[in-house]
């Protein structure tokens, strides 16, 4: 009887230890899954921030769903089957964007690349150009005619104009609405297409090429 009782207690202890081991493994898996989910969410959020910072404004919740799908199969090693739904639906990704405080707003009324003709802008431009015309004898200028020559300033001190040249080339289309994330607001192109800009500085001095305002 004592031997049977001892065996029974040993089996009970073994079962308890096995149960504790399974609970510990389950907790570790749960912690690992939570950490993995946080990392995946951080990666997805970083993807959204980068996408919302692009000037094109073409980012949609569908792209986030595709990104999550790609990362899921990459991390798990599971082979995606034809016809499988997204791991996280486009609608759920839309809610994620809202939860992360991203906003879908009109793609306008932001700092832009190209000028416009408001009355105050025209007034300021006229004052700006008028100042240079009134002080032209202080600057290096070029002669009129077919053969341009440098004209040395006749007033002191001599002044040098530095001109920032921007050439803009449009392409593509601009979405009427776009996602914005926090303070990551890209510049806006006033035209209906995206633009590529080439920027350079020119110096109005005999050491550089001719240019005039």
PDB file of C-alpha atoms in Angstrom:
ATOM      1  CA  UNK A   1       0.000   0.000   0.000  1.00  0.00           C
ATOM      2  CA  UNK A   2       2.790   2.458   0.836  1.00  0.00           C
ATOM      3  CA  UNK A   3       4.470   1.765  -2.500  1.00  0.00           C
ATOM      4  CA  UNK A   4       1.237   2.383  -4.414  1.00  0.00           C
ATOM      5  CA  UNK A   5       0.627   5.596  -2.481  1.00  0.00           C
ATOM      6  CA  UNK A   6       4.166   6.788  -3.208  1.00  0.00           C
ATOM      7  CA  UNK A   7       3.802   6.035  -6.920  1.00  0.00           C
ATOM      8  CA  UNK A   8       0.484   7.863  -6.965  1.00  0.00           C
ATOM      9  CA  UNK A   9       2.030  10.940  -5.328  1.00  0.00           C
ATOM     10  CA  UNK A  10       4.976  10.851  -7.724  1.00  0.00           C
ATOM     11  CA  UNK A  11       2.629  10.695 -10.704  1.00  0.00           C
ATOM     12  CA  UNK A  12       0.606  13.586  -9.273  1.00  0.00           C
ATOM     13  CA  UNK A  13       3.751  15.654  -8.745  1.00  0.00           C
ATOM     14  CA  UNK A  14       4.898  14.792 -12.256  1.00  0.00           C
ATOM     15  CA  UNK A  15       1.545  15.880 -13.681  1.00  0.00           C
ATOM     16  CA  UNK A  16       1.693  19.124 -11.683  1.00  0.00           C
ATOM     17  CA  UNK A  17       5.221  19.828 -12.902  1.00  0.00           C
ATOM     18  CA  UNK A  18       4.194  19.083 -16.479  1.00  0.00           C
ATOM     19  CA  UNK A  19       1.240  21.428 -16.114  1.00  0.00           C
ATOM     20  CA  UNK A  20       3.487  24.155 -14.689  1.00  0.00           C
ATOM     21  CA  UNK A  21       5.959  23.642 -17.527  1.00  0.00           C
ATOM     22  CA  UNK A  22       3.192  23.976 -20.134  1.00  0.00           C
ATOM     23  CA  UNK A  23       1.884  27.125 -18.415  1.00  0.00           C
ATOM     24  CA  UNK A  24       5.398  28.608 -18.385  1.00  0.00           C
ATOM     25  CA  UNK A  25       5.867  27.803 -22.076  1.00  0.00           C
ATOM     26  CA  UNK A  26       2.457  29.303 -22.843  1.00  0.00           C
ATOM     27  CA  UNK A  27       3.334  32.499 -20.958  1.00  0.00           C
ATOM     28  CA  UNK A  28       6.691  32.762 -22.712  1.00  0.00           C
ATOM     29  CA  UNK A  29       4.978  32.324 -26.068  1.00  0.00           C
ATOM     30  CA  UNK A  30       2.428  34.964 -25.129  1.00  0.00           C
ATOM     31  CA  UNK A  31       5.196  37.407 -24.139  1.00  0.00           C
ATOM     32  CA  UNK A  32       7.104  36.612 -27.336  1.00  0.00           C
ATOM     33  CA  UNK A  33       3.964  37.160 -29.421  1.00  0.00           C
ATOM     34  CA  UNK A  34       3.268  40.489 -27.720  1.00  0.00           C
ATOM     35  CA  UNK A  35       6.850  41.635 -28.332  1.00  0.00           C
ATOM     36  CA  UNK A  36       6.641  40.459 -31.955  1.00  0.00           C
ATOM     37  CA  UNK A  37       3.337  42.278 -32.425  1.00  0.00           C
ATOM     38  CA  UNK A  38       4.829  45.484 -31.001  1.00  0.00           C
ATOM     39  CA  UNK A  39       7.801  45.184 -33.336  1.00  0.00           C
ATOM     40  CA  UNK A  40       5.540  44.476 -36.304  1.00  0.00           C
ATOM     41  CA  UNK A  41       3.356  47.435 -35.381  1.00  0.00           C
ATOM     42  CA  UNK A  42       6.439  49.655 -35.031  1.00  0.00           C
ATOM     43  CA  UNK A  43       7.617  48.530 -38.483  1.00  0.00           C
ATOM     44  CA  UNK A  44       4.171  49.185 -39.958  1.00  0.00           C
ATOM     45  CA  UNK A  45       4.021  52.610 -38.317  1.00  0.00           C
ATOM     46  CA  UNK A  46       7.476  53.502 -39.652  1.00  0.00           C
ATOM     47  CA  UNK A  47       6.319  52.408 -43.112  1.00  0.00           C
ATOM     48  CA  UNK A  48       3.294  54.737 -42.824  1.00  0.00           C
ATOM     49  CA  UNK A  49       5.420  57.699 -41.678  1.00  0.00           C
ATOM     50  CA  UNK A  50       7.788  57.224 -44.625  1.00  0.00           C
ATOM     51  CA  UNK A  51       4.917  56.800 -47.105  1.00  0.00           C
ATOM     52  CA  UNK A  52       3.050  59.870 -45.810  1.00  0.00           C
ATOM     53  CA  UNK A  53       6.227  61.950 -46.185  1.00  0.00           C
ATOM     54  CA  UNK A  54       6.372  61.360 -49.947  1.00  0.00           C
ATOM     55  CA  UNK A  55       5.319  64.264 -52.177  1.00  0.00           C
ATOM     56  CA  UNK A  56       3.284  62.075 -54.526  1.00  0.00           C
ATOM     57  CA  UNK A  57       0.409  61.665 -52.051  1.00  0.00           C
ATOM     58  CA  UNK A  58      -0.586  58.276 -53.515  1.00  0.00           C
ATOM     59  CA  UNK A  59      -0.348  56.241 -50.288  1.00  0.00           C
ATOM     60  CA  UNK A  60      -3.502  54.260 -49.428  1.00  0.00           C
ATOM     61  CA  UNK A  61      -4.533  51.861 -46.657  1.00  0.00           C
ATOM     62  CA  UNK A  62      -4.253  49.046 -49.207  1.00  0.00           C
ATOM     63  CA  UNK A  63      -0.472  49.574 -49.334  1.00  0.00           C
ATOM     64  CA  UNK A  64      -0.285  49.123 -45.554  1.00  0.00           C
ATOM     65  CA  UNK A  65      -2.280  45.877 -45.859  1.00  0.00           C
ATOM     66  CA  UNK A  66       0.141  44.666 -48.538  1.00  0.00           C
ATOM     67  CA  UNK A  67       3.144  45.627 -46.383  1.00  0.00           C
ATOM     68  CA  UNK A  68       1.781  43.718 -43.362  1.00  0.00           C
ATOM     69  CA  UNK A  69       1.034  40.718 -45.575  1.00  0.00           C
ATOM     70  CA  UNK A  70       4.568  40.686 -46.959  1.00  0.00           C
ATOM     71  CA  UNK A  71       6.163  40.984 -43.512  1.00  0.00           C
ATOM     72  CA  UNK A  72       3.936  38.253 -42.062  1.00  0.00           C
ATOM     73  CA  UNK A  73       4.911  35.637 -44.637  1.00  0.00           C
ATOM     74  CA  UNK A  74       8.531  36.771 -44.441  1.00  0.00           C
ATOM     75  CA  UNK A  75       8.675  36.300 -40.649  1.00  0.00           C
ATOM     76  CA  UNK A  76       6.654  33.081 -40.398  1.00  0.00           C
ATOM     77  CA  UNK A  77       8.077  31.323 -43.442  1.00  0.00           C
ATOM     78  CA  UNK A  78       4.566  30.240 -44.407  1.00  0.00           C
ATOM     79  CA  UNK A  79       3.952  29.953 -48.133  1.00  0.00           C
ATOM     80  CA  UNK A  80       1.159  32.217 -49.332  1.00  0.00           C
ATOM     81  CA  UNK A  81      -1.556  30.376 -51.213  1.00  0.00           C
ATOM     82  CA  UNK A  82      -3.355  31.774 -54.256  1.00  0.00           C
ATOM     83  CA  UNK A  83      -6.634  33.336 -53.194  1.00  0.00           C
ATOM     84  CA  UNK A  84      -5.616  33.904 -49.555  1.00  0.00           C
ATOM     85  CA  UNK A  85      -7.056  37.060 -48.011  1.00  0.00           C
ATOM     86  CA  UNK A  86      -4.883  39.743 -46.443  1.00  0.00           C
ATOM     87  CA  UNK A  87      -3.627  38.937 -42.940  1.00  0.00           C
ATOM     88  CA  UNK A  88      -5.033  42.333 -41.949  1.00  0.00           C
ATOM     89  CA  UNK A  89      -7.806  43.708 -44.135  1.00  0.00           C
ATOM     90  CA  UNK A  90      -7.687  47.078 -45.856  1.00  0.00           C
ATOM     91  CA  UNK A  91     -10.543  48.270 -43.622  1.00  0.00           C
ATOM     92  CA  UNK A  92      -8.626  47.247 -40.488  1.00  0.00           C
ATOM     93  CA  UNK A  93      -5.530  49.049 -41.799  1.00  0.00           C
ATOM     94  CA  UNK A  94      -7.672  52.134 -42.340  1.00  0.00           C
ATOM     95  CA  UNK A  95      -8.651  51.954 -38.652  1.00  0.00           C
ATOM     96  CA  UNK A  96      -4.977  51.472 -37.734  1.00  0.00           C
ATOM     97  CA  UNK A  97      -4.097  54.693 -39.546  1.00  0.00           C
ATOM     98  CA  UNK A  98      -6.780  56.545 -37.586  1.00  0.00           C
ATOM     99  CA  UNK A  99      -5.579  54.975 -34.326  1.00  0.00           C
ATOM    100  CA  UNK A 100      -2.045  56.174 -35.090  1.00  0.00           C
ATOM    101  CA  UNK A 101      -3.515  59.690 -35.600  1.00  0.00           C
ATOM    102  CA  UNK A 102      -2.916  59.802 -39.336  1.00  0.00           C
ATOM    103  CA  UNK A 103      -5.419  62.018 -41.179  1.00  0.00           C
ATOM    104  CA  UNK A 104      -6.884  61.825 -44.667  1.00  0.00           C
ATOM    105  CA  UNK A 105      -7.366  65.419 -45.817  1.00  0.00           C
ATOM    106  CA  UNK A 106      -7.501  67.542 -48.946  1.00  0.00           C
ATOM    107  CA  UNK A 107      -4.166  67.584 -50.753  1.00  0.00           C
ATOM    108  CA  UNK A 108      -3.833  71.378 -50.815  1.00  0.00           C
ATOM    109  CA  UNK A 109      -3.305  74.480 -48.669  1.00  0.00           C
ATOM    110  CA  UNK A 110       0.252  73.636 -47.686  1.00  0.00           C
ATOM    111  CA  UNK A 111       3.715  75.031 -48.465  1.00  0.00           C
ATOM    112  CA  UNK A 112       4.181  74.707 -52.221  1.00  0.00           C
ATOM    113  CA  UNK A 113       6.938  74.885 -54.820  1.00  0.00           C
ATOM    114  CA  UNK A 114       5.431  77.127 -57.473  1.00  0.00           C
ATOM    115  CA  UNK A 115       4.514  80.815 -57.168  1.00  0.00           C
ATOM    116  CA  UNK A 116       1.140  82.449 -57.592  1.00  0.00           C
ATOM    117  CA  UNK A 117      -0.238  85.912 -58.353  1.00  0.00           C
ATOM    118  CA  UNK A 118      -1.904  87.169 -55.161  1.00  0.00           C
ATOM    119  CA  UNK A 119      -2.020  90.961 -54.902  1.00  0.00           C
ATOM    120  CA  UNK A 120       0.303  91.061 -51.884  1.00  0.00           C
ATOM    121  CA  UNK A 121       2.810  88.849 -53.723  1.00  0.00           C
ATOM    122  CA  UNK A 122       2.785  91.108 -56.791  1.00  0.00           C
ATOM    123  CA  UNK A 123       3.248  94.174 -54.541  1.00  0.00           C
ATOM    124  CA  UNK A 124       6.196  92.610 -52.726  1.00  0.00           C
ATOM    125  CA  UNK A 125       7.779  91.526 -56.014  1.00  0.00           C
ATOM    126  CA  UNK A 126       7.550  95.066 -57.418  1.00  0.00           C
ATOM    127  CA  UNK A 127       9.170  96.494 -54.271  1.00  0.00           C
ATOM    128  CA  UNK A 128      11.898  93.860 -54.437  1.00  0.00           C
ATOM    129  CA  UNK A 129      12.778  94.540 -58.082  1.00  0.00           C
ATOM    130  CA  UNK A 130      12.425  98.314 -57.598  1.00  0.00           C
ATOM    131  CA  UNK A 131      15.087  98.262 -54.900  1.00  0.00           C
ATOM    132  CA  UNK A 132      17.632  96.600 -57.206  1.00  0.00           C
ATOM    133  CA  UNK A 133      16.874  98.962 -60.084  1.00  0.00           C
ATOM    134  CA  UNK A 134      17.411 101.957 -57.789  1.00  0.00           C
ATOM    135  CA  UNK A 135      20.787 100.563 -56.664  1.00  0.00           C
ATOM    136  CA  UNK A 136      21.988  99.070 -59.956  1.00  0.00           C
ATOM    137  CA  UNK A 137      25.216 101.123 -59.911  1.00  0.00           C
ATOM    138  CA  UNK A 138      26.402  99.099 -56.891  1.00  0.00           C
ATOM    139  CA  UNK A 139      26.142  95.749 -58.670  1.00  0.00           C
ATOM    140  CA  UNK A 140      28.037  93.886 -61.365  1.00  0.00           C
ATOM    141  CA  UNK A 141      25.814  93.946 -64.449  1.00  0.00           C
ATOM    142  CA  UNK A 142      26.121  93.030 -68.123  1.00  0.00           C
ATOM    143  CA  UNK A 143      25.817  95.176 -71.231  1.00  0.00           C
ATOM    144  CA  UNK A 144      22.971  94.916 -73.732  1.00  0.00           C
ATOM    145  CA  UNK A 145      23.534  93.758 -77.303  1.00  0.00           C
ATOM    146  CA  UNK A 146      24.668  90.608 -79.075  1.00  0.00           C
ATOM    147  CA  UNK A 147      28.029  90.452 -77.283  1.00  0.00           C
ATOM    148  CA  UNK A 148      27.586  90.753 -73.529  1.00  0.00           C
ATOM    149  CA  UNK A 149      30.316  92.282 -71.390  1.00  0.00           C
ATOM    150  CA  UNK A 150      30.645  92.728 -67.665  1.00  0.00           C
ATOM    151  CA  UNK A 151      30.051  96.231 -66.283  1.00  0.00           C
ATOM    152  CA  UNK A 152      32.000  97.040 -63.116  1.00  0.00           C
ATOM    153  CA  UNK A 153      30.048  98.894 -60.353  1.00  0.00           C
ATOM    154  CA  UNK A 154      30.663 102.641 -60.226  1.00  0.00           C
ATOM    155  CA  UNK A 155      29.458 103.035 -56.642  1.00  0.00           C
ATOM    156  CA  UNK A 156      31.023 101.716 -53.441  1.00  0.00           C
ATOM    157  CA  UNK A 157      30.839  99.322 -51.775  1.00  0.00           C
ATOM    158  CA  UNK A 158      30.583  96.830 -54.622  1.00  0.00           C
ATOM    159  CA  UNK A 159      27.773  94.313 -54.172  1.00  0.00           C
ATOM    160  CA  UNK A 160      27.350  90.835 -55.623  1.00  0.00           C
ATOM    161  CA  UNK A 161      23.990  89.255 -56.417  1.00  0.00           C
ATOM    162  CA  UNK A 162      23.559  85.564 -55.624  1.00  0.00           C
ATOM    163  CA  UNK A 163      20.650  83.989 -57.442  1.00  0.00           C
ATOM    164  CA  UNK A 164      18.963  80.723 -56.504  1.00  0.00           C
ATOM    165  CA  UNK A 165      17.750  79.093 -59.715  1.00  0.00           C
ATOM    166  CA  UNK A 166      14.959  76.499 -59.595  1.00  0.00           C
ATOM    167  CA  UNK A 167      13.754  74.697 -62.704  1.00  0.00           C
ATOM    168  CA  UNK A 168      10.611  72.612 -62.184  1.00  0.00           C
ATOM    169  CA  UNK A 169       9.453  69.774 -64.408  1.00  0.00           C
ATOM    170  CA  UNK A 170       5.979  68.334 -63.898  1.00  0.00           C
ATOM    171  CA  UNK A 171       4.972  64.701 -64.285  1.00  0.00           C
ATOM    172  CA  UNK A 172       2.271  62.321 -63.090  1.00  0.00           C
ATOM    173  CA  UNK A 173      -0.925  63.147 -61.246  1.00  0.00           C
ATOM    174  CA  UNK A 174      -1.701  64.531 -57.792  1.00  0.00           C
ATOM    175  CA  UNK A 175      -4.354  62.844 -55.637  1.00  0.00           C
ATOM    176  CA  UNK A 176      -7.146  65.198 -54.414  1.00  0.00           C
ATOM    177  CA  UNK A 177      -6.787  63.724 -50.892  1.00  0.00           C
ATOM    178  CA  UNK A 178      -3.875  62.137 -49.078  1.00  0.00           C
ATOM    179  CA  UNK A 179      -2.824  60.732 -45.700  1.00  0.00           C
ATOM    180  CA  UNK A 180      -0.909  62.999 -43.311  1.00  0.00           C
ATOM    181  CA  UNK A 181       1.005  61.656 -40.320  1.00  0.00           C
ATOM    182  CA  UNK A 182       1.889  64.007 -37.461  1.00  0.00           C
ATOM    183  CA  UNK A 183       4.193  66.822 -38.497  1.00  0.00           C
ATOM    184  CA  UNK A 184       5.574  64.908 -41.505  1.00  0.00           C
ATOM    185  CA  UNK A 185       3.880  67.135 -44.076  1.00  0.00           C
ATOM    186  CA  UNK A 186       5.550  67.106 -47.500  1.00  0.00           C
ATOM    187  CA  UNK A 187       5.658  70.115 -49.799  1.00  0.00           C
ATOM    188  CA  UNK A 188       2.775  70.566 -52.198  1.00  0.00           C
ATOM    189  CA  UNK A 189       2.949  71.131 -55.959  1.00  0.00           C
ATOM    190  CA  UNK A 190       0.299  73.635 -57.052  1.00  0.00           C
ATOM    191  CA  UNK A 191      -0.001  72.028 -60.479  1.00  0.00           C
ATOM    192  CA  UNK A 192      -2.035  68.903 -61.090  1.00  0.00           C
ATOM    193  CA  UNK A 193       1.088  66.788 -61.456  1.00  0.00           C
ATOM    194  CA  UNK A 194       4.131  65.855 -59.429  1.00  0.00           C
ATOM    195  CA  UNK A 195       7.250  67.853 -60.159  1.00  0.00           C
ATOM    196  CA  UNK A 196      10.984  67.327 -60.304  1.00  0.00           C
ATOM    197  CA  UNK A 197      13.069  70.383 -59.422  1.00  0.00           C
ATOM    198  CA  UNK A 198      16.689  71.153 -60.312  1.00  0.00           C
ATOM    199  CA  UNK A 199      18.196  73.715 -57.940  1.00  0.00           C
ATOM    200  CA  UNK A 200      21.444  75.703 -58.282  1.00  0.00           C
ATOM    201  CA  UNK A 201      23.084  78.972 -57.216  1.00  0.00           C
ATOM    202  CA  UNK A 202      24.456  81.576 -59.654  1.00  0.00           C
ATOM    203  CA  UNK A 203      26.739  84.480 -58.713  1.00  0.00           C
ATOM    204  CA  UNK A 204      26.579  87.750 -60.675  1.00  0.00           C
ATOM    205  CA  UNK A 205      30.311  88.378 -60.891  1.00  0.00           C
ATOM    206  CA  UNK A 206      32.965  88.118 -63.639  1.00  0.00           C
ATOM    207  CA  UNK A 207      34.157  84.861 -62.036  1.00  0.00           C
ATOM    208  CA  UNK A 208      30.902  83.140 -63.067  1.00  0.00           C
ATOM    209  CA  UNK A 209      28.581  82.875 -66.103  1.00  0.00           C
ATOM    210  CA  UNK A 210      26.338  85.721 -67.264  1.00  0.00           C
ATOM    211  CA  UNK A 211      22.901  86.027 -65.761  1.00  0.00           C
ATOM    212  CA  UNK A 212      20.460  88.846 -65.114  1.00  0.00           C
ATOM    213  CA  UNK A 213      17.236  89.290 -63.187  1.00  0.00           C
TER     214      UNK A 213
END
